[in-house]
Amino acid sequence: MAYSLYDAAVIPCAQQLGALAGIIDKAATHCATNKIEESALLQDRLYPDMFCLARQVRQSADFAMNTGGRLAGVTPPPCRLWMTPASLPPKAASKPP
């Protein structure tokens, strides 16, 4: 069985985005349960030299889109800036075809 660039690049990106969507769902549930404002978590950092969570989500989405676009030989679409967990695409959209 051949191992293609799609298998090497797109499948891991889709899995990573699916895992990230799960983490964000858990964060949204945590915010609702503990009455924490979602923006507080989105702007929070685990360590001072890290990007905030919102920026890390954008970076992950950009990387996945750009990887697929470059492999297909097309210009990737501009990234929509997701700012709240509720505005993220459903998990089904992040599963590989």
Short mmCIF file of N, CA and C in Angstrom, two decimals:
data_model
loop_
_atom_site.label_atom_id
_atom_site.label_comp_id
_atom_site.label_asym_id
_atom_site.label_seq_id
_atom_site.Cartn_x
_atom_site.Cartn_y
_atom_site.Cartn_z
N MET A 1 0.84 -1.18 0.00
CA MET A 1 0.00 0.00 0.00
C MET A 1 0.88 1.24 0.00
N ALA A 2 0.59 2.15 -0.89
CA ALA A 2 1.38 3.38 -1.02
C ALA A 2 1.04 4.37 0.09
N TYR A 3 2.03 5.08 0.50
CA TYR A 3 1.87 6.12 1.51
C TYR A 3 2.00 7.46 0.80
N SER A 4 0.90 8.20 0.68
CA SER A 4 0.89 9.42 -0.12
C SER A 4 1.16 10.65 0.74
N LEU A 5 1.37 11.78 0.07
CA LEU A 5 1.52 13.05 0.78
C LEU A 5 0.24 13.39 1.54
N TYR A 6 -0.90 13.03 0.97
CA TYR A 6 -2.17 13.24 1.66
C TYR A 6 -2.16 12.52 3.00
N ASP A 7 -1.74 11.26 3.00
CA ASP A 7 -1.68 10.49 4.24
C ASP A 7 -0.70 11.09 5.23
N ALA A 8 0.38 11.65 4.73
CA ALA A 8 1.42 12.20 5.59
C ALA A 8 1.08 13.58 6.14
N ALA A 9 0.26 14.35 5.42
CA ALA A 9 0.05 15.74 5.83
C ALA A 9 -1.40 16.06 6.18
N VAL A 10 -2.33 15.70 5.34
CA VAL A 10 -3.71 16.12 5.55
C VAL A 10 -4.38 15.34 6.68
N ILE A 11 -4.19 14.04 6.72
CA ILE A 11 -4.80 13.21 7.77
C ILE A 11 -4.35 13.67 9.17
N PRO A 12 -3.05 13.86 9.42
CA PRO A 12 -2.65 14.35 10.75
C PRO A 12 -3.21 15.73 11.08
N CYS A 13 -3.31 16.61 10.10
CA CYS A 13 -3.88 17.94 10.35
C CYS A 13 -5.35 17.82 10.74
N ALA A 14 -6.09 16.95 10.05
CA ALA A 14 -7.51 16.76 10.37
C ALA A 14 -7.67 16.16 11.77
N GLN A 15 -6.81 15.21 12.12
CA GLN A 15 -6.87 14.62 13.46
C GLN A 15 -6.54 15.66 14.52
N GLN A 16 -5.56 16.48 14.26
CA GLN A 16 -5.16 17.51 15.21
C GLN A 16 -6.27 18.53 15.41
N LEU A 17 -6.93 18.93 14.33
CA LEU A 17 -8.03 19.89 14.44
C LEU A 17 -9.22 19.28 15.18
N GLY A 18 -9.47 17.98 14.96
CA GLY A 18 -10.54 17.31 15.69
C GLY A 18 -10.25 17.25 17.18
N ALA A 19 -9.00 16.97 17.53
CA ALA A 19 -8.61 16.96 18.94
C ALA A 19 -8.72 18.35 19.56
N LEU A 20 -8.32 19.36 18.80
CA LEU A 20 -8.42 20.74 19.28
C LEU A 20 -9.87 21.14 19.49
N ALA A 21 -10.76 20.71 18.59
CA ALA A 21 -12.19 21.00 18.76
C ALA A 21 -12.72 20.35 20.03
N GLY A 22 -12.25 19.15 20.35
CA GLY A 22 -12.66 18.48 21.59
C GLY A 22 -12.19 19.23 22.82
N ILE A 23 -10.97 19.72 22.77
CA ILE A 23 -10.43 20.50 23.91
C ILE A 23 -11.22 21.78 24.10
N ILE A 24 -11.57 22.43 23.00
CA ILE A 24 -12.32 23.68 23.10
C ILE A 24 -13.74 23.41 23.60
N ASP A 25 -14.34 22.29 23.20
CA ASP A 25 -15.65 21.92 23.73
C ASP A 25 -15.58 21.74 25.24
N LYS A 26 -14.53 21.08 25.71
CA LYS A 26 -14.36 20.89 27.16
C LYS A 26 -14.16 22.23 27.86
N ALA A 27 -13.41 23.14 27.23
CA ALA A 27 -13.20 24.47 27.82
C ALA A 27 -14.51 25.24 27.89
N ALA A 28 -15.34 25.13 26.86
CA ALA A 28 -16.63 25.82 26.86
C ALA A 28 -17.54 25.27 27.96
N THR A 29 -17.52 23.94 28.12
CA THR A 29 -18.31 23.32 29.18
C THR A 29 -17.81 23.77 30.55
N HIS A 30 -16.50 23.84 30.71
CA HIS A 30 -15.90 24.30 31.97
C HIS A 30 -16.32 25.74 32.27
N CYS A 31 -16.32 26.58 31.24
CA CYS A 31 -16.72 27.97 31.43
C CYS A 31 -18.19 28.07 31.84
N ALA A 32 -19.04 27.28 31.20
CA ALA A 32 -20.46 27.32 31.53
C ALA A 32 -20.72 26.78 32.93
N THR A 33 -20.03 25.71 33.29
CA THR A 33 -20.23 25.09 34.61
C THR A 33 -19.76 26.01 35.73
N ASN A 34 -18.62 26.63 35.54
CA ASN A 34 -18.03 27.46 36.60
C ASN A 34 -18.29 28.95 36.44
N LYS A 35 -19.17 29.30 35.49
CA LYS A 35 -19.55 30.70 35.25
C LYS A 35 -18.33 31.59 35.02
N ILE A 36 -17.45 31.11 34.14
CA ILE A 36 -16.26 31.86 33.74
C ILE A 36 -16.52 32.42 32.36
N GLU A 37 -16.11 33.64 32.12
CA GLU A 37 -16.28 34.24 30.81
C GLU A 37 -15.33 33.56 29.81
N GLU A 38 -15.86 33.19 28.65
CA GLU A 38 -15.05 32.48 27.65
C GLU A 38 -13.85 33.30 27.20
N SER A 39 -14.02 34.60 27.14
CA SER A 39 -12.92 35.45 26.68
C SER A 39 -11.72 35.37 27.62
N ALA A 40 -11.97 35.06 28.88
CA ALA A 40 -10.85 34.93 29.83
C ALA A 40 -9.96 33.75 29.45
N LEU A 41 -10.57 32.64 29.05
CA LEU A 41 -9.77 31.48 28.64
C LEU A 41 -9.12 31.71 27.28
N LEU A 42 -9.83 32.37 26.38
CA LEU A 42 -9.28 32.61 25.05
C LEU A 42 -8.04 33.50 25.09
N GLN A 43 -7.97 34.39 26.06
CA GLN A 43 -6.82 35.29 26.16
C GLN A 43 -5.76 34.79 27.14
N ASP A 44 -6.01 33.65 27.75
CA ASP A 44 -5.09 33.11 28.76
C ASP A 44 -3.93 32.34 28.11
N ARG A 45 -2.83 32.26 28.83
CA ARG A 45 -1.63 31.54 28.39
C ARG A 45 -1.23 30.54 29.48
N LEU A 46 -0.73 29.38 29.06
CA LEU A 46 -0.25 28.42 30.04
C LEU A 46 1.11 28.82 30.60
N TYR A 47 1.86 29.55 29.79
CA TYR A 47 3.19 30.00 30.18
C TYR A 47 3.40 31.38 29.56
N PRO A 48 4.14 32.26 30.22
CA PRO A 48 4.24 33.65 29.73
C PRO A 48 4.74 33.81 28.29
N ASP A 49 5.59 32.90 27.80
CA ASP A 49 6.12 33.10 26.44
C ASP A 49 5.28 32.39 25.37
N MET A 50 4.11 31.88 25.74
CA MET A 50 3.22 31.21 24.78
C MET A 50 2.23 32.21 24.19
N PHE A 51 1.69 31.86 23.02
CA PHE A 51 0.58 32.62 22.47
C PHE A 51 -0.66 32.33 23.30
N CYS A 52 -1.64 33.23 23.26
CA CYS A 52 -2.91 32.98 23.94
C CYS A 52 -3.66 31.88 23.19
N LEU A 53 -4.67 31.30 23.82
CA LEU A 53 -5.39 30.18 23.23
C LEU A 53 -6.02 30.56 21.89
N ALA A 54 -6.60 31.75 21.79
CA ALA A 54 -7.22 32.18 20.53
C ALA A 54 -6.20 32.19 19.39
N ARG A 55 -5.01 32.67 19.66
CA ARG A 55 -3.97 32.72 18.63
C ARG A 55 -3.49 31.31 18.27
N GLN A 56 -3.41 30.42 19.25
CA GLN A 56 -3.00 29.05 18.97
C GLN A 56 -4.02 28.33 18.10
N VAL A 57 -5.31 28.60 18.31
CA VAL A 57 -6.35 28.01 17.47
C VAL A 57 -6.22 28.53 16.04
N ARG A 58 -6.02 29.84 15.90
CA ARG A 58 -5.84 30.42 14.56
C ARG A 58 -4.62 29.84 13.87
N GLN A 59 -3.52 29.70 14.59
CA GLN A 59 -2.31 29.14 14.01
C GLN A 59 -2.53 27.70 13.54
N SER A 60 -3.23 26.91 14.34
CA SER A 60 -3.50 25.53 13.97
C SER A 60 -4.37 25.45 12.72
N ALA A 61 -5.39 26.28 12.66
CA ALA A 61 -6.28 26.28 11.49
C ALA A 61 -5.53 26.76 10.25
N ASP A 62 -4.73 27.82 10.39
CA ASP A 62 -3.94 28.32 9.26
C ASP A 62 -2.98 27.25 8.75
N PHE A 63 -2.31 26.56 9.66
CA PHE A 63 -1.35 25.53 9.25
C PHE A 63 -2.05 24.42 8.47
N ALA A 64 -3.19 23.97 8.97
CA ALA A 64 -3.92 22.89 8.29
C ALA A 64 -4.40 23.34 6.91
N MET A 65 -4.95 24.55 6.83
CA MET A 65 -5.43 25.05 5.53
C MET A 65 -4.27 25.25 4.56
N ASN A 66 -3.20 25.83 5.02
CA ASN A 66 -2.07 26.10 4.14
C ASN A 66 -1.41 24.81 3.67
N THR A 67 -1.34 23.81 4.54
CA THR A 67 -0.74 22.53 4.16
C THR A 67 -1.54 21.90 3.03
N GLY A 68 -2.85 21.82 3.21
CA GLY A 68 -3.70 21.23 2.17
C GLY A 68 -3.66 22.03 0.88
N GLY A 69 -3.68 23.34 0.99
CA GLY A 69 -3.64 24.19 -0.19
C GLY A 69 -2.34 24.06 -0.95
N ARG A 70 -1.24 24.02 -0.25
CA ARG A 70 0.06 23.90 -0.92
C ARG A 70 0.20 22.54 -1.60
N LEU A 71 -0.28 21.49 -0.96
CA LEU A 71 -0.21 20.16 -1.58
C LEU A 71 -1.09 20.08 -2.82
N ALA A 72 -2.21 20.80 -2.81
CA ALA A 72 -3.11 20.80 -3.96
C ALA A 72 -2.67 21.76 -5.05
N GLY A 73 -1.72 22.62 -4.73
CA GLY A 73 -1.23 23.59 -5.70
C GLY A 73 -2.15 24.78 -5.90
N VAL A 74 -2.96 25.08 -4.89
CA VAL A 74 -3.87 26.23 -4.96
C VAL A 74 -3.57 27.20 -3.83
N THR A 75 -4.05 28.40 -3.99
CA THR A 75 -3.90 29.39 -2.93
C THR A 75 -4.92 29.07 -1.84
N PRO A 76 -4.47 28.90 -0.60
CA PRO A 76 -5.41 28.59 0.48
C PRO A 76 -6.34 29.77 0.73
N PRO A 77 -7.57 29.48 1.17
CA PRO A 77 -8.50 30.57 1.47
C PRO A 77 -8.04 31.33 2.71
N PRO A 78 -8.46 32.59 2.85
CA PRO A 78 -8.10 33.32 4.07
C PRO A 78 -8.78 32.68 5.29
N CYS A 79 -8.09 32.71 6.40
CA CYS A 79 -8.61 32.09 7.63
C CYS A 79 -9.70 32.97 8.23
N ARG A 80 -10.82 32.33 8.60
CA ARG A 80 -11.84 33.05 9.37
C ARG A 80 -11.33 33.11 10.80
N LEU A 81 -11.44 34.25 11.41
CA LEU A 81 -10.95 34.39 12.78
C LEU A 81 -12.02 33.96 13.76
N TRP A 82 -11.81 32.78 14.35
CA TRP A 82 -12.75 32.26 15.33
C TRP A 82 -12.38 32.84 16.68
N MET A 83 -13.34 33.42 17.34
CA MET A 83 -13.06 34.08 18.61
C MET A 83 -13.72 33.41 19.81
N THR A 84 -14.77 32.62 19.59
CA THR A 84 -15.44 31.96 20.70
C THR A 84 -15.59 30.48 20.38
N PRO A 85 -15.64 29.63 21.39
CA PRO A 85 -15.85 28.20 21.13
C PRO A 85 -17.14 27.93 20.37
N ALA A 86 -18.17 28.74 20.60
CA ALA A 86 -19.45 28.53 19.92
C ALA A 86 -19.35 28.79 18.42
N SER A 87 -18.37 29.61 18.00
CA SER A 87 -18.25 29.94 16.58
C SER A 87 -17.35 28.97 15.83
N LEU A 88 -16.80 27.97 16.49
CA LEU A 88 -15.97 26.98 15.82
C LEU A 88 -16.83 26.06 14.97
N PRO A 89 -16.26 25.52 13.89
CA PRO A 89 -17.05 24.59 13.08
C PRO A 89 -17.32 23.31 13.85
N PRO A 90 -18.39 22.60 13.49
CA PRO A 90 -18.68 21.34 14.19
C PRO A 90 -17.57 20.32 13.97
N LYS A 91 -17.46 19.38 14.89
CA LYS A 91 -16.39 18.37 14.81
C LYS A 91 -16.47 17.59 13.51
N ALA A 92 -17.66 17.35 13.01
CA ALA A 92 -17.80 16.57 11.78
C ALA A 92 -17.08 17.23 10.62
N ALA A 93 -17.00 18.55 10.63
CA ALA A 93 -16.34 19.27 9.54
C ALA A 93 -14.83 19.08 9.59
N SER A 94 -14.29 18.69 10.72
CA SER A 94 -12.84 18.55 10.82
C SER A 94 -12.37 17.11 10.61
N LYS A 95 -13.30 16.20 10.33
CA LYS A 95 -12.91 14.80 10.08
C LYS A 95 -12.41 14.65 8.66
N PRO A 96 -11.41 13.79 8.44
CA PRO A 96 -10.89 13.61 7.10
C PRO A 96 -11.93 12.97 6.18
N PRO A 97 -11.89 13.29 4.88
CA PRO A 97 -12.86 12.72 3.94
C PRO A 97 -12.65 11.24 3.73
#
